[in-house]
Coordinates of C-alpha atoms in Angstrom, one line a residue:
Chain A
M1 CA -10.4 -6.0 14.0
N2 CA -7.1 -6.3 13.6
R3 CA -4.7 -6.0 16.7
V4 CA -1.7 -4.9 14.9
V5 CA -3.2 -2.3 13.2
I6 CA -4.9 -0.8 16.4
S7 CA -1.7 -1.2 18.3
E8 CA 0.3 0.6 15.6
T9 CA -2.1 3.3 15.3
L10 CA -2.0 4.0 18.9
R11 CA 1.6 3.7 19.0
R12 CA 2.4 6.2 16.2
H13 CA 0.2 8.7 18.1
L14 CA 1.6 8.5 21.4
T15 CA 5.2 8.8 20.1
N16 CA 4.4 11.8 18.1
P17 CA 5.7 14.9 19.7
F18 CA 3.0 17.2 18.4
F19 CA 0.1 14.9 19.7
L20 CA 2.0 14.8 23.1
A21 CA 2.3 18.5 23.0
Y22 CA -1.3 18.9 22.2
V23 CA -2.3 16.4 25.0
A24 CA -0.1 18.4 27.3
L25 CA -1.8 21.6 26.4
I26 CA -5.1 19.9 27.2
A27 CA -4.2 19.0 30.5
I28 CA -2.8 22.4 31.4
V29 CA -6.0 23.9 30.3
A30 CA -8.2 21.5 32.1
F31 CA -6.3 21.9 35.0
G32 CA -6.3 25.7 34.7
V33 CA -9.8 26.4 33.9
S34 CA -11.0 24.1 36.9
H35 CA -9.9 26.9 39.1
F36 CA -12.6 29.4 37.8
N37 CA -14.7 28.0 35.1
R38 CA -18.1 25.6 35.2
P39 CA -16.9 22.0 35.0
G40 CA -16.3 20.1 31.8
S41 CA -15.6 23.4 29.7
M42 CA -13.1 24.3 27.2
W43 CA -11.0 20.9 27.0
P44 CA -13.8 19.2 25.3
S45 CA -13.7 21.8 22.6
M46 CA -9.8 20.8 22.1
I47 CA -10.8 17.2 22.0
A48 CA -13.2 18.0 19.1
L49 CA -10.3 19.8 17.2
L50 CA -7.8 16.6 18.1
A51 CA -10.3 14.2 16.7
M52 CA -10.5 16.3 13.5
I53 CA -6.8 16.3 13.2
T54 CA -6.0 12.7 13.7
G55 CA -9.1 11.4 12.0
A56 CA -8.0 13.1 8.8
A57 CA -4.9 10.9 8.3
P58 CA -6.3 7.3 7.7
I59 CA -7.0 6.3 4.0
G60 CA -6.9 9.4 1.9
P61 CA -3.4 10.5 2.9
E62 CA -2.4 6.9 2.9
F63 CA -3.4 6.2 -0.6
S64 CA -1.7 9.3 -1.9
S65 CA 1.6 8.4 0.0
G66 CA 1.6 4.8 -1.4
T67 CA 1.5 3.4 2.2
L68 CA -2.1 2.0 1.4
Q69 CA -0.9 0.0 -1.3
I70 CA 1.8 -1.9 0.8
I71 CA -0.6 -2.6 3.3
L72 CA -3.3 -4.0 1.1
V73 CA -1.1 -6.7 -0.1
K74 CA -1.1 -7.7 3.6
P75 CA -3.5 -10.5 4.9
V76 CA -5.9 -8.0 6.2
K77 CA -9.4 -7.2 4.9
R78 CA -9.8 -3.9 3.8
W79 CA -12.9 -3.4 6.1
V80 CA -10.9 -4.8 9.0
Y81 CA -7.9 -2.4 8.3
L82 CA -10.4 0.5 8.1
V83 CA -12.3 -0.1 11.3
S84 CA -8.9 -0.8 13.1
R85 CA -7.8 2.5 12.0
V86 CA -10.6 4.3 13.2
T87 CA -10.6 2.4 16.5
G88 CA -6.8 3.3 17.1
V89 CA -7.5 6.8 16.2
V90 CA -10.4 7.2 18.8
M91 CA -8.2 5.5 21.4
A92 CA -5.6 8.0 20.7
V93 CA -8.2 10.7 21.1
S94 CA -9.5 9.1 24.3
V95 CA -6.1 9.5 25.8
G96 CA -6.4 13.6 25.3
A97 CA -10.0 13.3 26.9
I98 CA -8.7 11.1 29.8
A99 CA -5.8 13.8 30.3
G100 CA -8.3 16.7 30.3
A101 CA -11.0 14.7 32.6
V102 CA -8.3 13.6 35.2
C103 CA -6.4 17.0 35.2
E104 CA -9.8 19.0 35.8
L105 CA -10.6 16.6 38.5
V106 CA -7.1 17.2 40.2
G107 CA -7.6 20.7 39.8
R108 CA -11.0 20.9 41.4
A109 CA -9.7 18.5 44.3
I110 CA -7.1 21.1 44.9
W111 CA -9.1 24.2 44.7
S112 CA -12.5 23.5 45.3
D113 CA -14.8 21.4 47.6
A114 CA -17.0 20.0 44.7
L115 CA -15.2 17.6 42.5
A116 CA -18.2 17.8 39.9
W117 CA -17.1 14.4 38.7
E118 CA -20.5 13.5 37.5
T119 CA -20.5 16.5 35.3
I120 CA -17.0 16.1 34.2
G121 CA -17.7 12.5 33.3
I122 CA -20.7 13.5 31.1
A123 CA -18.3 16.1 29.3
F124 CA -15.9 13.2 28.8
A125 CA -18.6 10.8 27.4
N126 CA -20.0 13.5 25.1
C127 CA -16.8 14.5 23.6
I128 CA -15.7 10.8 22.9
G129 CA -19.2 10.2 21.3
D130 CA -18.5 13.5 19.4
A131 CA -14.9 12.3 18.4
I132 CA -16.3 8.9 17.2
L133 CA -18.5 10.5 14.7
T134 CA -16.0 13.0 13.7
V135 CA -13.5 10.4 12.9
A136 CA -15.9 8.1 11.0
L137 CA -17.2 11.1 9.0
L138 CA -13.7 11.6 8.1
T139 CA -12.8 8.3 7.3
L140 CA -16.0 8.2 5.3
L141 CA -14.5 11.3 3.0
G142 CA -11.2 9.7 3.0
S143 CA -12.4 6.5 1.6
L144 CA -13.7 8.4 -1.5
T145 CA -10.7 11.0 -1.7
R146 CA -7.1 11.4 -1.8
A147 CA -4.6 13.1 0.5
Y148 CA -6.3 15.5 2.9
F149 CA -9.6 16.3 0.8
N150 CA -11.4 14.7 3.3
I151 CA -10.8 17.6 6.1
A152 CA -11.4 20.1 3.2
I153 CA -14.9 18.3 2.4
Y154 CA -15.8 18.3 6.0
F155 CA -15.1 21.7 6.6
G156 CA -16.8 22.8 3.2
V157 CA -20.1 21.2 3.9
Q158 CA -20.1 22.5 7.6
V159 CA -19.4 26.0 6.4
T160 CA -21.9 25.6 3.5
L161 CA -24.7 24.4 5.8
S162 CA -24.2 27.1 8.4
V163 CA -24.1 29.7 5.2
M164 CA -27.2 28.3 3.8
M165 CA -29.3 28.2 6.9
A166 CA -28.2 31.8 7.7
A167 CA -28.8 33.0 4.2
G168 CA -32.3 31.3 4.2
G169 CA -33.3 33.0 7.4
M170 CA -32.3 36.6 5.8
L171 CA -34.1 35.8 2.7
R172 CA -37.3 34.9 4.5
A173 CA -37.1 38.0 6.6
S174 CA -36.4 40.1 3.4
R175 CA -39.7 38.9 1.9
S176 CA -38.3 38.7 -1.6
T177 CA -39.6 36.0 -4.1
I178 CA -37.2 33.5 -2.8
G179 CA -37.8 34.5 0.9
Q180 CA -41.6 33.9 0.1
F181 CA -40.5 30.5 -1.6
L182 CA -38.6 29.4 1.4
G183 CA -41.5 30.7 3.7
E184 CA -44.1 28.4 2.0
H185 CA -41.7 25.4 2.1
M186 CA -40.4 25.4 5.7
G187 CA -39.3 21.7 5.4
I188 CA -36.2 22.7 3.1
E189 CA -34.8 24.9 6.2
R190 CA -35.8 21.9 8.6
A191 CA -34.0 19.6 6.3
L192 CA -30.9 21.5 6.3
F193 CA -31.2 21.9 10.2
V194 CA -31.7 18.1 10.5
V195 CA -28.4 17.2 8.3
E196 CA -26.3 19.9 10.2
R197 CA -27.5 18.6 13.6
N198 CA -26.9 15.0 12.5
L199 CA -23.5 15.6 11.0
F200 CA -22.1 18.3 13.3
P201 CA -23.8 18.1 16.7
E202 CA -23.3 20.6 19.2
F203 CA -22.5 19.1 22.9
P204 CA -25.8 19.0 24.9
L205 CA -25.4 20.6 28.4
G206 CA -26.0 17.4 30.4
F207 CA -26.3 13.7 29.5
D208 CA -28.7 13.4 26.8
R209 CA -29.3 9.6 25.8
D210 CA -31.2 10.5 22.6
W211 CA -28.2 12.8 21.5
M212 CA -25.6 9.9 22.3
L213 CA -27.7 7.3 20.6
T214 CA -28.0 9.6 17.5
V215 CA -24.4 10.4 17.4
L216 CA -23.1 6.7 17.7
S217 CA -25.6 5.4 15.2
N218 CA -24.8 8.2 12.7
A219 CA -21.3 7.2 13.2
A220 CA -22.1 3.8 12.6
V221 CA -23.7 4.4 9.3
A222 CA -20.7 6.4 8.1
L223 CA -18.3 3.5 9.1
A224 CA -20.4 1.3 7.4
L225 CA -20.6 3.4 4.0
A226 CA -16.7 3.8 4.2
C227 CA -16.4 0.1 4.6
I228 CA -18.4 -0.4 1.4
A229 CA -16.6 2.5 -0.5
F230 CA -13.1 1.3 0.6
R231 CA -13.9 -2.5 -0.6
R232 CA -14.5 -1.7 -4.1
R233 CA -12.0 1.5 -4.2
E234 CA -9.2 1.1 -6.6
V235 CA -6.0 2.2 -5.3
P236 CA -3.3 2.1 -8.4
Y237 CA 0.1 2.5 -7.0
G238 CA 2.5 5.1 -8.3
A239 CA -0.8 7.4 -8.9
E240 CA -0.2 10.8 -7.4
Chain B
M1 CA 0.2 -23.3 -11.4
S2 CA 1.0 -20.7 -9.4
V3 CA -0.1 -17.5 -10.6
R4 CA -2.7 -17.7 -13.7
V5 CA -4.3 -15.1 -15.5
R6 CA -6.9 -15.7 -18.3
A7 CA -8.6 -12.9 -20.8
L8 CA -7.9 -10.1 -18.6
R9 CA -9.2 -7.0 -19.6
K10 CA -9.1 -3.3 -17.9
S11 CA -10.3 0.0 -19.3
F12 CA -10.2 3.4 -17.8
G13 CA -13.3 5.2 -19.3
K14 CA -13.3 4.4 -22.9
H15 CA -9.4 3.8 -23.0
E16 CA -8.9 0.0 -22.9
V17 CA -5.4 -0.6 -21.1
L18 CA -5.1 -4.5 -21.1
K19 CA -6.8 -6.1 -24.1
G20 CA -7.0 -9.8 -23.1
I21 CA -3.9 -10.9 -21.0
D22 CA -3.4 -14.5 -20.6
L23 CA -0.3 -15.3 -18.1
E24 CA 1.2 -18.2 -16.1
V25 CA 3.9 -18.1 -13.3
A26 CA 4.7 -21.3 -12.2
P27 CA 6.2 -22.0 -8.7
G28 CA 10.1 -21.5 -8.9
E29 CA 9.9 -19.6 -12.1
V30 CA 11.0 -15.8 -12.5
V31 CA 8.8 -14.1 -15.3
G32 CA 10.0 -10.8 -16.8
L33 CA 7.4 -8.2 -17.7
I34 CA 8.9 -5.5 -20.1
G35 CA 7.4 -3.1 -22.6
P36 CA 7.4 0.5 -23.4
N37 CA 5.7 3.1 -21.2
G38 CA 2.0 2.8 -21.4
A39 CA 1.9 -0.7 -22.4
G40 CA -0.1 -1.5 -19.3
K41 CA 2.7 -3.0 -17.0
T42 CA 1.8 -1.3 -14.1
T43 CA -2.3 -1.8 -14.7
L44 CA -1.3 -5.4 -15.1
M45 CA 0.5 -5.6 -11.8
S46 CA -2.1 -3.9 -10.1
C47 CA -4.9 -6.0 -11.3
L48 CA -2.8 -8.9 -10.0
L49 CA -2.4 -7.6 -6.5
G50 CA -6.0 -6.3 -6.3
F51 CA -5.6 -2.8 -6.4
L52 CA -7.7 -2.4 -9.5
H53 CA -10.4 -4.3 -10.4
P54 CA -10.5 -5.8 -14.0
N55 CA -13.4 -5.3 -16.4
S56 CA -13.4 -9.2 -17.4
G57 CA -11.0 -12.2 -17.2
E58 CA -9.8 -14.2 -14.4
I59 CA -7.0 -14.1 -11.9
T60 CA -6.2 -17.0 -9.5
I61 CA -3.3 -17.6 -7.6
D62 CA -2.9 -21.2 -6.5
G63 CA -6.7 -21.7 -7.6
R64 CA -7.9 -18.8 -5.3
A65 CA -8.8 -15.5 -5.7
N66 CA -6.0 -12.7 -5.4
D67 CA -8.0 -11.1 -2.6
D68 CA -8.1 -14.4 -0.5
L69 CA -6.3 -13.9 2.9
E70 CA -4.2 -17.4 2.2
V71 CA -3.2 -15.8 -0.8
R72 CA -2.1 -12.6 0.8
R73 CA -0.3 -14.3 3.5
G74 CA 1.9 -15.6 0.8
T75 CA 2.3 -12.4 -1.4
G76 CA 5.1 -10.2 -1.3
F77 CA 5.4 -6.9 -3.4
V78 CA 7.9 -4.4 -3.9
P79 CA 6.7 -1.0 -5.4
E80 CA 8.7 0.9 -7.7
R81 CA 9.1 3.7 -5.2
M82 CA 8.8 3.0 -1.7
S83 CA 6.7 5.4 0.6
F84 CA 5.6 4.9 4.2
A85 CA 5.4 7.3 7.4
R86 CA 8.6 8.7 6.7
G87 CA 8.9 9.6 10.6
E88 CA 9.3 6.1 11.4
T89 CA 12.6 4.2 11.5
G90 CA 13.4 1.3 9.3
W91 CA 13.4 -1.0 12.4
V92 CA 9.8 0.0 13.3
F93 CA 8.5 0.2 10.1
L94 CA 9.8 -3.4 9.3
R95 CA 8.4 -5.0 12.5
Y96 CA 5.3 -3.5 11.6
M97 CA 5.3 -4.9 8.3
A98 CA 6.1 -8.4 9.4
R99 CA 3.7 -8.3 12.0
L100 CA 1.0 -7.2 9.5
A101 CA 2.3 -10.1 7.3
G102 CA 1.6 -12.3 10.1
V103 CA 5.1 -13.6 11.0
P104 CA 4.8 -15.1 14.4
S105 CA 5.4 -12.4 17.1
G106 CA 8.3 -14.5 18.6
E107 CA 10.2 -14.6 15.3
V108 CA 9.5 -10.9 14.4
D109 CA 12.7 -9.2 15.6
A110 CA 14.9 -12.2 14.6
R111 CA 13.6 -12.1 11.1
A112 CA 13.7 -8.3 10.8
K113 CA 17.4 -8.3 11.9
A114 CA 18.3 -10.9 9.6
M115 CA 16.5 -9.3 6.7
L116 CA 18.1 -5.7 7.3
E117 CA 21.5 -7.4 7.6
R118 CA 21.1 -9.3 4.4
L119 CA 20.2 -6.2 2.6
G120 CA 23.0 -4.4 4.3
I121 CA 21.0 -1.7 6.0
W122 CA 21.1 -2.8 9.5
D123 CA 23.4 0.3 10.5
A124 CA 20.6 2.5 9.5
A125 CA 18.0 0.3 11.1
Q126 CA 17.6 3.2 13.9
K127 CA 17.3 5.8 11.4
K128 CA 14.3 7.6 10.4
L129 CA 12.9 6.4 6.8
S130 CA 13.1 10.3 5.9
Q131 CA 17.0 9.8 6.1
Y132 CA 17.1 6.9 3.8
S133 CA 18.5 7.5 0.3
R134 CA 16.3 6.1 -2.6
G135 CA 18.6 2.8 -2.7
M136 CA 18.1 2.4 1.0
L137 CA 14.3 2.9 0.7
Q138 CA 14.4 0.1 -2.1
R139 CA 16.3 -2.2 -0.1
I140 CA 13.8 -1.7 3.1
G141 CA 11.0 -2.3 0.4
M142 CA 12.6 -5.7 -0.5
C143 CA 12.8 -6.7 3.2
Q144 CA 9.3 -5.8 3.9
A145 CA 8.4 -8.0 0.7
L146 CA 10.4 -10.9 1.6
I147 CA 10.5 -11.0 5.4
H148 CA 7.5 -13.6 5.7
E149 CA 9.1 -15.8 2.8
P150 CA 6.2 -15.2 0.4
S151 CA 5.4 -17.8 -2.4
Y152 CA 4.1 -15.2 -5.0
I153 CA 6.5 -12.2 -5.5
F154 CA 5.6 -9.1 -7.5
L155 CA 8.6 -6.9 -8.1
D156 CA 8.0 -3.3 -10.0
E157 CA 11.7 -2.1 -10.7
P158 CA 13.3 -3.6 -7.6
T159 CA 16.8 -2.3 -8.6
S160 CA 15.8 1.2 -9.6
G161 CA 17.9 3.6 -7.6
L162 CA 20.2 1.1 -6.5
D163 CA 24.0 1.0 -6.7
P164 CA 25.8 -1.9 -8.6
N165 CA 26.0 -3.7 -5.0
G166 CA 22.5 -3.4 -4.5
V167 CA 21.8 -4.5 -7.9
L168 CA 23.8 -7.7 -7.4
L169 CA 22.2 -8.3 -4.2
V170 CA 18.8 -8.1 -5.6
R171 CA 19.5 -10.4 -8.1
E172 CA 21.1 -13.0 -5.7
L173 CA 17.8 -12.5 -3.6
I174 CA 15.6 -13.0 -6.7
L175 CA 17.6 -16.3 -7.5
E176 CA 17.1 -17.4 -3.7
Q177 CA 13.3 -16.9 -3.9
K178 CA 13.3 -18.8 -7.1
Q179 CA 15.0 -21.7 -5.6
R180 CA 12.9 -21.6 -2.5
G181 CA 9.8 -22.3 -5.1
A182 CA 8.4 -19.1 -5.1
A183 CA 6.8 -17.6 -8.3
V184 CA 8.5 -14.4 -9.1
L185 CA 6.8 -11.5 -11.5
L186 CA 9.5 -8.9 -12.3
N187 CA 8.5 -5.7 -14.0
S188 CA 11.4 -3.9 -15.0
H189 CA 13.2 -1.6 -17.8
Q190 CA 16.5 -2.9 -17.2
L191 CA 16.8 -5.5 -19.8
A192 CA 20.1 -6.8 -18.8
E193 CA 18.7 -7.5 -15.3
V194 CA 15.7 -9.3 -16.8
E195 CA 18.1 -11.4 -19.0
K196 CA 20.1 -12.3 -16.0
V197 CA 17.4 -13.6 -13.6
C198 CA 14.3 -14.4 -15.5
D199 CA 13.3 -17.7 -17.1
R200 CA 10.8 -16.0 -19.3
V201 CA 10.0 -12.5 -20.8
L202 CA 6.5 -11.2 -21.5
F203 CA 6.6 -8.2 -23.9
L204 CA 3.7 -6.1 -23.4
S205 CA 2.9 -3.8 -25.8
G206 CA -0.6 -2.0 -26.7
G207 CA -2.1 -4.2 -23.9
V208 CA -1.5 -7.5 -25.2
I209 CA 1.5 -9.7 -24.7
A210 CA 3.3 -9.4 -28.1
T211 CA 6.1 -11.8 -27.7
E212 CA 6.9 -14.3 -24.9
E213 CA 10.5 -15.4 -24.9
T214 CA 12.1 -18.2 -22.9
L215 CA 15.5 -17.3 -21.7
K216 CA 16.3 -20.3 -20.0
H217 CA 15.0 -23.9 -20.7
V218 CA 14.5 -26.1 -17.6
D219 CA 16.2 -29.1 -19.2
R220 CA 18.3 -27.6 -21.8
I221 CA 21.7 -25.4 -21.9
V222 CA 21.6 -23.3 -25.2
I223 CA 25.2 -22.1 -26.1
A224 CA 26.7 -19.9 -28.7
V225 CA 29.9 -21.1 -30.2
T226 CA 32.1 -18.3 -32.1
L227 CA 34.4 -19.7 -34.5
L228 CA 37.7 -18.1 -36.0
A229 CA 36.6 -16.7 -39.2
G230 CA 38.1 -18.9 -42.0
S231 CA 39.1 -21.7 -40.0
F232 CA 36.1 -23.9 -40.5
D233 CA 34.1 -25.5 -43.2
A234 CA 30.5 -24.7 -42.4
A235 CA 28.9 -28.1 -43.7
T236 CA 31.4 -29.9 -41.6
I237 CA 30.5 -27.9 -38.4
E238 CA 26.9 -28.1 -39.3
R239 CA 27.2 -32.0 -39.3
V240 CA 29.3 -32.0 -36.0
A241 CA 27.2 -29.6 -34.1
G242 CA 23.7 -30.5 -35.5
A243 CA 22.8 -26.8 -36.2
A244 CA 23.5 -24.1 -38.8
V245 CA 26.5 -21.8 -38.8
R246 CA 25.4 -18.1 -39.0
E247 CA 28.1 -15.7 -39.8
N248 CA 30.6 -17.6 -37.7
V249 CA 28.5 -18.2 -34.8
V250 CA 26.8 -21.8 -34.3
I251 CA 23.8 -21.7 -31.5
V252 CA 23.4 -25.4 -29.9
S253 CA 21.3 -26.9 -27.0
V254 CA 23.0 -29.5 -25.0
E255 CA 22.1 -31.2 -21.8
T256 CA 24.9 -30.9 -19.4
E257 CA 28.0 -28.9 -18.9
A258 CA 30.0 -32.2 -20.0
D259 CA 28.3 -31.8 -23.3
I260 CA 29.6 -28.4 -23.8
A261 CA 33.1 -29.5 -23.5
E262 CA 32.5 -32.8 -25.7
L263 CA 31.0 -30.6 -28.3
V264 CA 33.9 -27.9 -28.3
R265 CA 36.5 -31.0 -28.4
E266 CA 34.7 -32.3 -31.6
I267 CA 34.5 -28.9 -33.1
V268 CA 38.0 -28.1 -32.6
G269 CA 38.7 -31.7 -33.8
T270 CA 37.5 -30.6 -37.2
G271 CA 40.4 -27.9 -37.2
A272 CA 37.9 -25.1 -36.7
G273 CA 39.5 -22.3 -34.4
V274 CA 37.1 -21.5 -31.5
I275 CA 37.1 -18.0 -30.2
D276 CA 34.3 -18.0 -27.6
V277 CA 31.6 -20.3 -25.9
R278 CA 28.9 -18.7 -23.9
R279 CA 25.3 -19.4 -22.7
H280 CA 23.1 -17.8 -25.6
T281 CA 20.3 -15.6 -24.4
A282 CA 17.6 -13.9 -26.6
D283 CA 18.6 -10.5 -27.8
L284 CA 16.0 -8.7 -25.5
E285 CA 16.7 -5.3 -27.1
K286 CA 16.1 -6.5 -30.4
I287 CA 13.0 -8.3 -29.4
F288 CA 11.9 -5.0 -27.2
R289 CA 12.5 -3.0 -30.1
G290 CA 10.3 -5.3 -32.5
A291 CA 7.7 -5.6 -30.0
A292 CA 7.3 -2.1 -29.2

């Protein structure tokens, strides 16, 4: 990995007023909800959104802006650049997660007898695992597309899977021809469910070792595929 | 040989853009790449820099593949349009580029400052790139390409958007790189600039190098002596100069500056009137029209 790329990625986020404002919002929300909500709630969802926003930027938009072409002539291997960018982004997201977890702990220390540090720690670990997968998926899509099409495809796939699963359930209930076909071939619905669960996993309530391993291994596969795609990708300059 | 290309072919779908390019750029040589729009200049540059993968052919830089990290360490590239995170300042951008290019951390600040001063944008170092004019972006593009003193330099329209002072500065910088021993490939539409800085020019047309013209001989000086019409005898001048007189101009190649003075003295000695003596370069416009 390239230390210069990681530190620059992190620096760019930590000096971005919008990023800092969002982290401040996470901190305020975490502190506020510690007064009345169950431990480790709300702010992990904000971290998931932060991972989507920050994870969309590497590669695709850099390609369209022409930044990538300047960087690719520097003595850094493509896959090293890619993995370093992902690492920098995950570190930036972690800053938000740390802010959320610490502020919730501070809030609970003020307002409650129980710190619930274990539950908050699990929420922290879960949202970091989820962020790694999100950033890896967006990087994979970014290594195949231009501009911010990666985030469009990411949401497109998510929405399509949800709609297909809902439609499949309704069709089965309607007892139509298609419904009967789906009823006889439950594997189709199960496959959609497995794909959705692997790409867009929901946070478990506690610490689930299998969930964490699944998320991290899926992220590793996505990142490896991104490296392979990016290695062979043509990046003509001057192309819009 | 520094940069070497053999039988390079590149297609996009069924459209073959490069149809077998052979090219060499030696250390300390500036080679111009000119040609009409769509000739394949940018595609060739992209292949050389590793942005595009050729269908066939060979690209080597000092005997290594163009994506070798050692080659990358010695490569500088100025794109036609500089683009980067516009929210960054020129100083931050240049420091990042220098660190990425492998400039030792202890030298980054000093080199960045020296480059910004050299390119005349030190005062704008703390301004965001979004506030830079086209010319300033071009100048910082030169800074990032040269900060690590590369041995292989690829310039794509480096003077586009620059004011006359900037053009002169870039010309100086290119000649400095040449003196330093760098191999420079210059892609430009500005024929006058190409003529001033290049040793050789390649005319790319229809995906092939249609013409190659040497503008500066390493060990010879080519001069054009313009004679006063009616003041000379063509046969006598041809005998003295060793070259034919065309209209009232004789083009001669000599070895040293002293030879120029001696030749002019001999021509004047025949009774001929000499109006003008200047270094002769190829008429790029004429060749460009012919090649296109």
